[in-house]
Structures are given as C-alpha cells and as structure tokens.
CSV table of C-alpha atoms and ligand atoms in Angstrom, one decimal:
chain,number,residue,atom,x,y,z
P,1,MET,CA,0.0,0.0,0.0
P,2,TYR,CA,1.3,3.5,-0.8
P,3,ARG,CA,2.1,5.5,2.3
P,4,PRO,CA,3.1,9.1,1.7
P,5,ARG,CA,6.1,9.9,3.9
P,6,ARG,CA,8.0,13.1,4.7
P,7,ASN,CA,11.4,13.3,6.2
P,8,VAL,CA,11.0,16.5,8.1
P,9,VAL,CA,10.5,16.3,11.9
P,10,THR,CA,9.2,19.5,13.4
P,11,LEU,CA,10.2,20.8,16.8
P,12,GLY,CA,6.7,20.2,18.1
P,13,GLU,CA,6.7,16.6,16.9
P,14,PHE,CA,10.2,16.0,18.3
P,15,ILE,CA,9.3,17.4,21.7
P,16,ILE,CA,6.3,15.1,22.0
P,17,ASP,CA,8.3,12.2,20.7
P,18,ARG,CA,11.0,12.7,23.4
P,19,GLN,CA,8.6,13.5,26.2
P,20,ALA,CA,9.3,10.1,27.8
P,21,ASP,CA,12.9,11.3,28.5
P,22,PHE,CA,11.8,14.2,30.6
P,23,PRO,CA,12.5,13.7,34.3
P,24,TYR,CA,9.3,15.3,35.5
P,25,ALA,CA,5.8,16.1,34.4
P,26,LYS,CA,6.1,15.6,30.7
P,27,GLY,CA,3.3,17.7,29.1
P,28,GLU,CA,4.3,20.8,31.1
P,29,LEU,CA,7.9,21.0,29.9
P,30,SER,CA,6.8,20.3,26.4
P,31,SER,CA,4.4,23.1,26.5
P,32,LEU,CA,7.0,25.5,28.0
P,33,LEU,CA,9.4,24.7,25.2
P,34,SER,CA,6.7,25.2,22.7
P,35,ASP,CA,5.8,28.7,24.2
P,36,LEU,CA,9.4,29.7,23.9
P,37,SER,CA,9.6,28.6,20.3
P,38,ILE,CA,6.5,30.6,19.4
P,39,ALA,CA,8.1,33.8,20.9
P,40,ALA,CA,11.3,32.9,19.0
P,41,LYS,CA,9.4,33.0,15.7
P,42,ILE,CA,7.9,36.3,16.5
P,43,VAL,CA,11.2,37.8,17.5
P,44,ASN,CA,12.8,36.3,14.4
P,45,HIS,CA,10.3,38.0,12.3
P,46,GLU,CA,11.0,41.3,13.9
P,47,VAL,CA,14.8,40.8,13.7
P,48,ASN,CA,14.6,40.1,10.0
P,49,LYS,CA,12.9,43.4,9.3
P,50,ALA,CA,15.0,45.4,11.8
P,51,GLY,CA,16.7,47.1,8.9
P,52,LEU,CA,13.4,48.1,7.3
P,53,VAL,CA,11.4,49.6,10.0
P,54,ASN,CA,12.1,52.3,12.4
P,55,ILE,CA,13.1,50.0,15.2
P,56,LEU,CA,16.8,50.5,15.4
P,57,GLY,CA,18.5,52.6,18.1
P,58,GLU,CA,18.3,53.1,21.7
P,59,ALA,CA,15.0,52.7,23.5
P,60,GLY,CA,16.1,55.4,25.8
P,61,SER,CA,16.2,53.3,29.0
P,62,GLU,CA,18.9,51.5,30.8
P,63,ASN,CA,18.8,47.9,32.2
P,64,VAL,CA,19.8,46.9,35.6
P,65,GLN,CA,23.5,46.7,34.6
P,66,GLY,CA,23.4,50.3,33.4
P,67,GLU,CA,23.7,49.3,29.8
P,68,SER,CA,21.6,51.0,27.2
P,69,GLN,CA,18.8,48.9,25.7
P,70,LYS,CA,18.0,48.7,22.1
P,71,LYS,CA,14.4,48.6,21.0
P,72,LEU,CA,14.7,45.1,19.9
P,73,ASP,CA,15.8,44.0,23.4
P,74,VAL,CA,12.6,45.5,24.8
P,75,PHE,CA,10.5,43.9,22.1
P,76,ALA,CA,12.1,40.5,22.6
P,77,ASN,CA,11.7,40.7,26.3
P,78,GLU,CA,8.0,41.5,25.9
P,79,GLN,CA,7.4,38.7,23.5
P,80,PHE,CA,9.1,36.0,25.7
P,81,LEU,CA,7.3,37.3,28.8
P,82,ALA,CA,4.0,37.3,27.0
P,83,ALA,CA,4.5,33.8,25.6
P,84,LEU,CA,5.5,32.4,29.0
P,85,ALA,CA,2.7,34.3,30.8
P,86,SER,CA,0.1,32.9,28.5
P,87,GLY,CA,0.9,29.3,29.4
P,88,SER,CA,0.3,27.9,32.9
P,89,GLU,CA,3.6,26.1,33.5
P,90,CYS,CA,5.8,29.1,34.2
P,91,ALA,CA,5.4,30.7,37.6
P,92,ALA,CA,8.0,33.4,37.2
P,93,VAL,CA,10.7,34.8,34.9
P,94,ALA,CA,14.1,36.3,35.6
P,95,SER,CA,15.2,38.4,32.6
P,96,GLU,CA,18.3,40.4,31.8
P,97,GLU,CA,16.0,43.3,31.0
P,98,ASN,CA,14.2,43.4,34.4
P,99,ASP,CA,15.8,44.3,37.7
P,100,ASP,CA,13.6,41.9,39.7
P,101,ILE,CA,11.9,38.6,39.0
P,102,ILE,CA,8.5,38.7,37.4
P,103,ILE,CA,5.9,36.6,39.1
P,104,PHE,CA,3.0,35.7,36.8
P,105,ASP,CA,0.7,34.1,39.2
P,106,GLY,CA,0.9,34.9,42.9
P,107,THR,CA,-1.0,31.8,44.0
P,108,SER,CA,0.4,28.7,45.4
P,109,SER,CA,-1.0,26.7,42.5
P,110,ALA,CA,1.1,28.5,40.0
P,111,GLY,CA,3.2,26.6,37.4
P,112,LYS,CA,6.0,24.3,38.5
P,113,TYR,CA,8.7,25.9,36.5
P,114,VAL,CA,10.7,29.1,36.4
P,115,VAL,CA,12.6,30.5,33.4
P,116,ALA,CA,15.7,32.7,33.3
P,117,ILE,CA,16.3,34.4,30.0
P,118,ASP,CA,18.5,36.7,28.0
P,119,PRO,CA,15.9,37.8,25.5
P,120,LEU,CA,18.3,39.4,23.0
P,121,ASP,CA,22.0,38.5,23.3
P,122,GLY,CA,24.6,40.4,21.3
P,123,SER,CA,22.4,43.5,21.1
P,124,SER,CA,25.3,45.7,20.0
P,125,ASN,CA,25.2,43.7,16.7
P,126,ILE,CA,21.5,44.6,15.9
P,127,ASP,CA,22.3,47.8,14.0
P,128,VAL,CA,25.0,46.1,11.9
P,129,ASN,CA,23.1,43.1,10.6
P,130,VAL,CA,25.2,40.6,12.5
P,131,SER,CA,23.9,37.4,14.2
P,132,ILE,CA,22.2,37.8,17.6
P,133,GLY,CA,20.4,35.3,19.9
P,134,THR,CA,18.2,34.4,22.8
P,135,ILE,CA,19.3,32.2,25.7
P,136,PHE,CA,17.0,30.4,28.2
P,137,SER,CA,17.2,28.2,31.2
P,138,ILE,CA,14.4,26.3,32.8
P,139,TYR,CA,14.3,25.2,36.5
P,140,ARG,CA,11.8,23.3,38.5
P,141,ARG,CA,10.5,25.5,41.3
P,142,LYS,CA,11.8,24.8,44.8
P,143,THR,CA,9.0,26.6,46.6
P,144,LYS,CA,5.8,24.8,47.2
P,145,ASN,CA,2.4,26.0,48.4
P,146,MET,CA,3.4,29.6,48.0
P,147,PRO,CA,4.2,32.0,45.2
P,148,ALA,CA,7.5,31.7,43.3
P,149,SER,CA,10.3,33.6,44.9
P,150,MET,CA,14.0,34.4,44.4
P,151,GLU,CA,14.9,31.0,45.9
P,152,ASP,CA,13.5,29.3,42.8
P,153,PHE,CA,16.1,31.1,40.7
P,154,LEU,CA,19.2,30.7,42.9
P,155,GLN,CA,19.7,27.1,42.0
P,156,ARG,CA,22.9,25.6,40.6
P,157,GLY,CA,23.2,25.1,36.9
P,158,TYR,CA,23.2,21.3,37.4
P,159,ASP,CA,19.6,21.7,38.6
P,160,GLN,CA,18.4,23.0,35.2
P,161,VAL,CA,15.8,20.7,33.7
P,162,ALA,CA,16.2,22.3,30.2
P,163,ALA,CA,18.3,24.9,28.5
P,164,GLY,CA,18.6,26.3,25.0
P,165,TYR,CA,19.2,29.2,22.7
P,166,ILE,CA,18.0,30.6,19.5
P,167,VAL,CA,20.5,32.1,17.0
P,168,TYR,CA,19.1,34.6,14.5
P,169,GLY,CA,21.8,34.1,11.9
P,170,SER,CA,22.1,33.4,8.2
P,171,SER,CA,19.3,31.0,9.1
P,172,THR,CA,17.5,30.9,12.4
P,173,MET,CA,18.1,27.9,14.7
P,174,LEU,CA,16.8,26.7,18.0
P,175,VAL,CA,19.1,24.4,20.0
P,176,TYR,CA,18.1,22.8,23.3
P,177,THR,CA,18.7,20.1,25.8
P,178,THR,CA,16.6,18.5,28.4
P,179,GLY,CA,19.6,16.6,29.8
P,180,ASN,CA,19.6,13.9,27.2
P,181,GLY,CA,21.8,15.2,24.5
P,182,VAL,CA,21.5,18.3,22.4
P,183,ASN,CA,19.4,18.8,19.3
P,184,GLY,CA,19.2,21.6,16.8
P,185,PHE,CA,16.3,22.8,14.7
P,186,THR,CA,16.4,25.2,11.7
P,187,LEU,CA,13.5,27.5,11.1
P,188,ASP,CA,12.0,26.8,7.6
P,189,PRO,CA,10.5,30.3,6.9
P,190,SER,CA,8.2,28.8,4.2
P,191,ILE,CA,6.2,26.7,6.6
P,192,GLY,CA,7.1,28.7,9.8
P,193,GLU,CA,8.3,25.6,11.6
P,194,PHE,CA,11.6,24.7,13.3
P,195,CYS,CA,12.7,21.5,11.7
P,196,LEU,CA,15.2,19.0,13.1
P,197,SER,CA,18.4,19.7,11.2
P,198,HIS,CA,21.2,18.9,13.7
P,199,PRO,CA,20.2,15.7,15.6
P,200,ASP,CA,22.4,14.7,18.6
P,201,MET,CA,24.9,17.6,18.3
P,202,ARG,CA,28.4,16.7,19.6
P,203,MET,CA,31.1,19.3,20.3
P,204,PRO,CA,34.5,18.3,18.8
P,205,LYS,CA,37.0,17.4,21.6
P,206,THR,CA,39.3,20.0,20.3
P,207,GLY,CA,39.3,22.7,17.6
P,208,SER,CA,41.3,25.4,16.0
P,209,VAL,CA,39.3,28.5,16.9
P,210,TYR,CA,39.6,30.7,20.0
P,211,SER,CA,37.0,33.5,20.7
P,212,VAL,CA,37.9,36.3,23.1
P,213,ASN,CA,37.8,40.1,23.1
P,214,GLN,CA,41.5,40.4,22.7
P,215,GLY,CA,41.3,44.2,22.9
P,216,ASN,CA,41.2,43.6,26.7
P,217,PHE,CA,44.4,41.6,26.6
P,218,ILE,CA,46.3,43.9,28.9
P,219,HIS,CA,43.8,43.5,31.6
P,220,PHE,CA,43.5,39.7,31.5
P,221,PRO,CA,44.9,37.3,34.2
P,222,GLU,CA,48.4,36.1,33.4
P,223,GLY,CA,47.2,32.5,32.7
P,224,VAL,CA,44.8,33.8,30.1
P,225,LYS,CA,47.5,35.9,28.4
P,226,ARG,CA,49.8,32.8,28.3
P,227,TYR,CA,47.0,30.7,26.8
P,228,ILE,CA,46.3,33.2,24.1
P,229,LYS,CA,50.0,33.4,23.3
P,230,SER,CA,50.1,29.7,23.0
P,231,CYS,CA,47.1,29.8,20.6
P,232,GLN,CA,49.2,32.0,18.4
P,233,MET,CA,52.3,29.7,18.4
P,234,ASP,CA,53.4,27.8,15.3
P,235,ASP,CA,52.6,24.3,16.5
P,236,LYS,CA,51.3,22.1,13.7
P,237,ALA,CA,50.9,19.0,15.9
P,238,ASN,CA,48.3,20.9,17.9
P,239,LYS,CA,46.7,22.7,15.0
P,240,LYS,CA,48.3,26.0,16.1
P,241,PRO,CA,48.3,28.8,15.4
P,242,TYR,CA,44.5,28.8,15.9
P,243,SER,CA,42.2,31.3,14.2
P,244,LEU,CA,40.7,34.0,16.2
P,245,ARG,CA,36.9,34.4,15.7
P,246,TYR,CA,35.0,36.9,17.8
P,247,ILE,CA,31.5,37.9,16.8
P,248,GLY,CA,30.6,39.7,20.0
P,249,SER,CA,27.3,37.8,20.3
P,250,LEU,CA,27.9,35.0,22.8
P,251,VAL,CA,25.3,32.8,21.3
P,252,SER,CA,26.8,33.0,17.8
P,253,ASP,CA,30.3,32.5,19.0
P,254,PHE,CA,29.2,29.5,21.1
P,255,HIS,CA,27.1,28.0,18.3
P,256,ARG,CA,30.0,28.1,15.8
P,257,ASN,CA,32.4,26.5,18.4
P,258,LEU,CA,29.8,23.9,19.2
P,259,ILE,CA,29.7,22.8,15.6
P,260,LYS,CA,33.3,23.3,14.6
P,261,GLY,CA,35.2,23.0,17.8
P,262,GLY,CA,36.7,25.9,19.7
P,263,ILE,CA,36.8,27.8,22.9
P,264,TYR,CA,35.1,31.0,24.0
P,265,ILE,CA,36.7,33.0,26.8
P,266,TYR,CA,35.3,35.9,28.8
P,267,PRO,CA,37.8,36.2,31.7
P,268,PRO,CA,37.9,38.6,34.6
P,269,THR,CA,39.4,42.0,33.6
P,270,LEU,CA,40.6,45.0,35.5
P,271,HIS,CA,37.3,46.8,34.8
P,272,ALA,CA,35.2,43.7,35.3
P,273,PRO,CA,36.8,41.6,38.0
P,274,LYS,CA,34.0,39.1,37.9
P,275,GLY,CA,33.8,39.0,34.2
P,276,LYS,CA,31.0,40.4,32.1
P,277,LEU,CA,28.6,37.5,31.5
P,278,ARG,CA,25.7,36.6,33.6
P,279,LEU,CA,25.6,33.3,35.4
P,280,LEU,CA,21.8,32.6,35.3
P,281,TYR,CA,20.8,33.4,31.8
P,282,GLU,CA,24.0,33.3,29.8
P,283,CYS,CA,26.6,31.0,31.3
P,284,ASN,CA,24.5,28.3,32.9
P,285,PRO,CA,22.3,27.4,29.9
P,286,LEU,CA,25.2,27.4,27.5
P,287,ALA,CA,27.2,25.3,30.0
P,288,MET,CA,24.5,22.7,30.2
P,289,ILE,CA,24.4,22.5,26.4
P,290,ALA,CA,28.2,22.3,26.2
P,291,GLU,CA,28.4,19.5,28.7
P,292,GLN,CA,25.5,17.6,27.1
P,293,ALA,CA,27.4,17.8,23.8
P,294,GLY,CA,30.6,16.6,25.3
P,295,GLY,CA,32.2,20.0,25.9
P,296,LYS,CA,33.2,21.8,29.1
P,297,ALA,CA,32.4,25.1,30.9
P,298,SER,CA,34.4,26.5,33.8
P,299,ASP,CA,34.7,29.8,35.7
P,300,GLY,CA,38.5,29.2,35.8
P,301,PHE,CA,38.2,27.2,39.0
P,302,GLY,CA,35.4,24.7,38.8
P,303,ASP,CA,32.4,23.8,36.7
P,304,ILE,CA,30.1,26.6,35.9
P,305,LEU,CA,27.2,24.3,36.6
P,306,ASP,CA,28.4,23.7,40.1
P,307,VAL,CA,28.4,27.4,41.2
P,308,GLN,CA,25.8,28.3,43.8
P,309,PRO,CA,24.3,31.6,42.6
P,310,GLU,CA,23.9,34.4,45.1
P,311,GLU,CA,22.1,37.0,43.1
P,312,LEU,CA,19.9,37.2,40.1
P,313,HIS,CA,22.2,39.2,37.8
P,314,GLN,CA,25.5,37.7,39.1
P,315,ARG,CA,28.4,37.9,36.7
P,316,ILE,CA,31.0,35.2,36.3
P,317,PRO,CA,34.1,34.5,34.2
P,318,LEU,CA,33.5,32.0,31.4
P,319,TYR,CA,35.7,29.5,29.7
P,320,ILE,CA,33.5,27.3,27.5
P,321,GLY,CA,33.9,25.0,24.5
P,322,SER,CA,35.8,22.0,23.4
P,323,GLU,CA,36.9,19.9,26.4
P,324,ALA,CA,40.6,19.7,25.5
P,325,MET,CA,40.8,23.4,24.9
P,326,VAL,CA,39.1,24.4,28.1
P,327,GLU,CA,41.3,21.9,30.0
P,328,GLU,CA,44.4,23.5,28.5
P,329,THR,CA,43.3,27.0,29.5
P,330,LEU,CA,42.7,25.8,33.1
P,331,GLN,CA,46.2,24.4,33.2
P,332,PHE,CA,47.6,27.8,32.2
P,333,LEU,CA,45.4,29.5,34.9
P,334,ARG,CA,46.7,27.1,37.5
P,335,GLU,CA,50.3,27.4,36.4
P,336,PHE,CA,50.3,31.2,36.5
P,337,LYS,CA,47.9,31.9,39.3
P,338,ASP,CA,50.6,33.4,41.5
P,339,GLU,CA,51.4,35.9,38.8
P,340,ASN,CA,48.0,37.4,38.9
P,341,VAL,CA,49.4,40.5,40.6
P,342,HIS,CA,47.4,43.6,40.9
P,343,PRO,CA,45.9,44.4,37.5
P,344,SER,CA,47.6,47.8,37.5
P,345,LEU,CA,50.9,46.0,37.4
P,346,VAL,CA,50.1,43.6,34.5
P,347,THR,CA,52.7,43.3,31.9
P,348,GLN,CA,52.5,43.0,28.2
P,349,LEU,CA,54.1,39.9,26.7
U,401,AHG,P1,24.0,41.3,25.8
U,401,AHG,O1,23.8,41.9,24.4
U,401,AHG,O2,22.9,40.4,26.1
U,401,AHG,O3,24.2,42.4,26.8
U,401,AHG,O4,25.3,40.4,25.8
U,401,AHG,C1,26.5,40.8,25.2
U,401,AHG,C2,27.6,39.9,25.7
U,401,AHG,C3,27.8,38.7,24.8
U,401,AHG,O5,26.8,38.4,23.9
U,401,AHG,C4,29.1,39.0,24.1
U,401,AHG,O6,29.8,37.9,23.8
U,401,AHG,C5,29.8,40.0,25.0
U,401,AHG,O7,28.8,40.7,25.7
U,401,AHG,C6,30.6,40.9,24.3
U,401,AHG,O8,31.3,41.7,25.2
U,401,AHG,P2,32.5,42.7,24.7
U,401,AHG,O9,31.9,43.7,23.8
U,401,AHG,O10,33.0,43.2,26.1
U,401,AHG,O11,33.5,41.8,24.1
U,402,MN,MN1,23.8,38.5,26.5
U,403,MN,MN1,20.7,40.7,26.2
C-alpha cells in the first residue's frame, strides 16, 4: 500500500516524541518549550525586518546593569514574557532586562517551572546586521504551596531541567537540551516551523578557533594571556596557530564553536573583575548545552554548573567550548595563578 512519507521532523513533533525522556511532568515541559519557540518565531520576524522599520537605536532606557537597551531588546523581552505568561507552566521569569523577577501568578498553585532568559543577546550587533540570539534556562521551582520567589532562581546550573538558545543568523536555529543530548532545529520560513536539522549535536573534543575580546588583553589574568599566546604559536601538531573568531554575540560564537570545535573565553578583567557575562541566563544554559554535547564550561576554578548563585544578575568569568581546549586553559590558569598580581601591574608579553 502506498504510504506518503515526509522526512521533516518539526520541533513540536520532536518534543512530543521525546517527552518520555523528561525527568518530571512531561506535558508541562513540552508546552513551555513550545511557548518559547513561538516567541522565538515572532522575535525572528522582527529581527529580519529590523533594517526596514524604524526600530533601530536606543530605547532610551537602561537595564539593571546600566547598559543602554536597544528597541529590539525590549521587544524580545515583551514577547518572551507574554508567551510564558500565556501558558500555565511558568510561575516566574528572571530576565536580563528586568531588575527583579516577574511573578506571573501569585497563587500557590502557579506553574511548577521558572525561566531565566537573556531575550536578546549580542544586542550591539543589531544595528549592523550581525547574528544575535536568545538564551534560556528552565528550572523546577523549589518553593511549594506559596508564590514563586528568588529562591527558585538561585539554583545551581546542574539543577536546570532544560536549557537552550536561538541564534538569529544566516538561518534561524533553536538548539536545546533536556539533559539527554543536544538537538538543533532550523526555522523553515516557508512553513514557519523549526525542523530537526542537527540531531544529537556533539562538540568536537578540540578545535582550532579561539574566541575572546583580545582588545582587553592587557587586563587579562596572566594565565589567560599565556594561553592566548600559546594559541598563536606555530605548533602544527596541535593545529596551532589557531584562528581568532569573535562575533561579540555569545550565542553566535558559542554556536560556531559547538559545531566546529573551539573555545570562548570571557575572563575577569581590570574593569570587570567578575567577568561580564551573567551566570543565570548566559553561562548556565550554555554550560548545560556544552556538557550535554561533550564539551566543558568553567569559571576558571570549577564547573560553571556547580556554582551556587547568590544573586539574580550575578556575573562570572566563562571558559567554554571543546573539552581539551578548556582543560588546556585551566592548566595555564593554575600554572600562572601566582602571577595574577594587581591588575595595574600587569605586563605585556
Ligand atoms: P547582551 O547583548 O545580552 O548584553 O550580551 C552581550 C555579551 C555577549 O553576547 C558578548 O559575547 C559579549 O557581551 C561581548 O562583550 P564585549 O563587547 O565586552 O567583548
Ligand atoms: Mn547576553
Ligand atoms: Mn541581552
């Protein structure tokens, strides 16, 4: 008998297919992921026409870190909040764009999950038509029989039940994990669906790309300086010198390194002694994806996912990517830790 078949697996189909893998209530996490993917499509639509409509430029407000917001940051934040608020699974959201957590439903019977999100990552690239992204992290609430609270967000990265990102690039992709491997979906604009394009993504054990804002070199810890210098050595056996690739959108740099192999570094600097990136909605979700794909993520001392957060917008140094490359960086950090003299005394190599 003739049976018409199609090869495409949509994100919605895939989520339902894999529900059995979820550690907790299955339908709830499925529907959260689906809410996020709907907001992603709306944001994608707006990102694509950013050059056409009068949406570029500052929104005139500052976020909690004192950084100026672009209009698209505000738009993306609103879309993700609206999508999550419209479902009943998410009790509260922590967003880069909001000082405090947003509690959707102040009742004890509110949803069982909370979401931390960077709605628009790499926002300095909006005006110049360069890839940007969204990063999200999903936790099960710790609080019970009461409204969600800060306690629900201050959980270690290892407690995430799911994490993912969307990269709005030459094509738009959604990549996520529920702790059972990493899968990537490319948006087919003709049907408006994310379709499975990168099943079971694995990060190469090593690579030949390093990503760091080398303009800050003078203010880096000695170990980071030495590692960067080693990346530039003529060492064919180890594929060195590496290529430097730095987009300035964490999601895009991470995505490239996930596929091709590489390391992304945002170390502490003189002006940002705790680094720049945020633990809850930038580092933890990408660290979960990295580890699930066979990569590694560290703050220079231990696993990012092992860090107990103390505040919502906490910053932390990040060394993330191919396992062997992160390990090598950590060796340099250990070897030269005593040379991390006061930053005003740092020397140029
Ligand atoms: P955001 O746009 O969400 O504030 O994040 C920007 C982050 C990250 O995406 C990027 O890798 C990094 O800032 C770039 O920082 P520098 O310009 O200091 O290199
Ligand atoms: Mn960001
Ligand atoms: Mn952002």
